[in-house]
Structure formats: structure tokens, C-alpha cells
Amino acid sequence: MDLSIGVWLLCLFLFMIAISVPIAVAIAMSSLTIMYFILPFDVASITAGQKIITGIDSFSLLAIPFFILAGNIMNVGGIAGRLINLAKLMVGWIPGSLLHVNIFANMMFGAVSGSAVAAAAAVGKTLGPELEKEGYDKNLATAVNVASCPAGLLIPPSNSLIVFSVVSGGTSVAALFIAGYVPGILMGLSCMVVAYFIAKKKGYKTSANDGFTVKDVLRIIWQAIPSLGLIFVVIGGIIGGVFTATEGACIAVLYSFGLSLCYRTLKWSHFSKICNETTQITGIMLFLIGASTIMSWAMAFTGLPTMISDWMLSISDNPIIIFILMNIILLIIGMFMDLTPAVLIFTPIFMPIATTLGMDPIHFAMMIIFNLCIGIATPPVGTALFVGCSVSGTKIENVIRSIMPFCAVLIVTLLLITFIPEISLFLPRFFGLIN
């Protein structure tokens, strides 16, 4: 097959993105257009329909709507405030305490809710007034919130890791989940290092845990433990083989529903909003997955992944150079494309190259998702950046300068994850999930 058709596919897709066509539509339309050039109309149409159905016909994908539902229940279940209080207790002694509280709360709430955007909104709304009252620079506070909220996409349960499992051909969800802990925590710690030095330079106070009595400490821990218990119950059950990731997602819904009832924060009026948001997000993700399956087939049919692989390997046979080049490409992609479609499109292209050079699929998953998490916080299409600025009432152009040091340190952390495999593979090996 003429490789020029594959190049046309990529160019058509990028053109549609440039003119602001919704990304799922751009994926589907560019793929169908190319398919109509290389196949008879009826064959192309039937093939596209078959690929959409087979792309979403996966038992593992059933976990996604349930995790989304669990996250939406917890978003209105009074969880954020309890986790923020715990964060104040644990990191409130560090200079620039409220900045560190923001980061730590994002890590916990992002892991519980499974959404970087939800974490940025919930934690930003709750902590924003306190940060302003304490005299923190609003642009810096927004940058901290935006840079740290993607950590929850690595710390399980994570829908992004489930999507990777499906598109990579069945990589173990349990192994991916347990592998995500160290990179996710490193993302949060990287942001805390930057926040610490900025806070020392600006002379911000250490006041987030002032006045806590022993009774307050016990109360805060007691209130937060049930919220964090979701992670231990779900991940522990999956790793222990008690239930699958999909069954664990159902357990998460029941757990979050029961917890919200115990907190008495869930009302009948919330159910309509929860169900609508869950349906909308699930529909978008499944459409993305189905459309990306068409594109993956079209790219494979035209030989585009092989062409890209040959091009990259022609530059050098040194794995270090190839992985650096791969990360540069993904960082640029992340600036213009959201995480889920980027994982769906570029995993089939880059994963064969990575595995050929000896990278474990789980290690590759941590690299690509950590990389694309950085893109969520960067312009021009960073969804977390838009949400964070909207919540704080700041302009994006004013926040960009403040967020650059965080992105720089996150890139350094990305390189560590890329070239030190044990960061990603230690825990899966320890639990016997991989050899």
C-alpha cells in the first residue's frame, strides 16, 4: 500500500484539529475519508462499522462508566473538604503550606475521583478563597493546582490506564494500576519541590495546620479514612484477585454511594446531574475509542506505523535517543490533544518501537501517560489549565509564566521514569503481577 495515503490520513486529521473540529469527529472523518479512497464505498462503510463495534466490545471497558459514576457520586458527596483537611494535617508544616495542601489534596482527590479536571475544580474551589486570604499570588496558586491535578490519572483507579490496557492488546489492568502509584506520587512530589523553593523565595507562611489539637487530628483522620478506603478496597481486591477491574468499578459505585449516604451529603436532586454527566462522559469516551479503532485500522492498512517506526529507527539505533525523540513528539502532541485520544492513537504507533527496543509494556504505559499528563496542564489545549483558570478567575496568559517551572521539573521526572524502569516495574514485580 502506498505510504503517501497514510501521510494524507495524518495530515487530514491534523488539519481538522487545526480548524477546531471536535477531536472524535476529526478522528472518524479523516479515517473514513481515507478508507473511501482505498476501498469500495460499501466495503469501507461496513468495515468502519465493524471496527467501531469491535473497538468498544471489551469487558474491560465496562469499568470506565462505573468508575466515572463513582467519581461523580464522590464529587457531590463531601469528599473534597475531608481530604483537604487531611492534607493540611500532613503537609501543613512545610513553607508555603497551602500550596502543598493543594498538591496533596489533588493527589488524593484525583485518585478517588479518577479525574484531573474534577480534582482541579473541587480542590481549587475549596482552597481558592483560603489561598487568597493568606496572600498567595493568584497566578502561582492556579499554576500549582493545574500542574498537580493530573497526578490522579496515574494513581489508581484510573480510566486512562484501562484505556491503555484495551488499546495495547490486553496489558494487565492490575499490573498497570499498581505500577501507577510511584509515577503518580513522583508527579505530586515534583510539584511540591518547585512549590517549596518558590514559597521560600517569596516568604510564604507555614500556617495550614496551626491550632490543631489532638481531638482535631483524630477527627480529621477519622473523617478522611472512609474516603481513602475506596482506593484500598478496590485496588486491594483487584490485586488480590478477589474481583476484576470491572467488578471493582461496580464495588466503587456501591462504596461511594454508601459513603455519601453516611455523610448525608447526597440528595435526590443530585441524581439527575450525576447520571447526565456520567452518560455524557461515557458516551464521549466510547465514541473516541470506537473512532480511534477505525483510525488504527486505517493506519495499519496504509503502513503508517511501520513508516514512522522505520523513520525513527533510521535516525539511530540507540534506545536513549529514540526514547528522547518519542518523548519530545508526545510532549508536542499533548499540547494540542487531550490524553485519552492521544493514548488511543499513538499507543499502536509507538508501543511496537518501544517493545522492540526492550521496554516493558507497563513501563511504556507509565511513560506515555505521564508524558501526556503534562500536556493537560499546558497551553493551548490543556483542559486542566482551562478549568483551573476558570475556577480561580485568572487569565491563562498570566498563569503560563508561573506554570513553566512546574512543567520543567515534571519533564525531568518524566526522563527519570523513562530511563529507570524499576520506578514503574518495582511494585508489579513485588506483588507478583509480572516476572
PDB file of C-alpha atoms in Angstrom, residues 21 192 253-254 292 305 362 391:
ATOM      1  CA  VAL A  21     -13.343  20.078  14.550  1.00  0.00           C
ATOM      2  CA  MET A 192       5.924  20.085  45.890  1.00  0.00           C
ATOM      3  CA  VAL A 253     -20.016   2.720  42.885  1.00  0.00           C
ATOM      4  CA  LEU A 254     -21.606   0.892  45.812  1.00  0.00           C
ATOM      5  CA  SER A 292      -9.767   5.558  17.193  1.00  0.00           C
ATOM      6  CA  PRO A 305       3.072   2.909  11.887  1.00  0.00           C
ATOM      7  CA  ILE A 362       3.811  -1.477  31.618  1.00  0.00           C
ATOM      8  CA  VAL A 391     -12.188  28.288  38.871  1.00  0.00           C
TER       9      VAL A 391
END
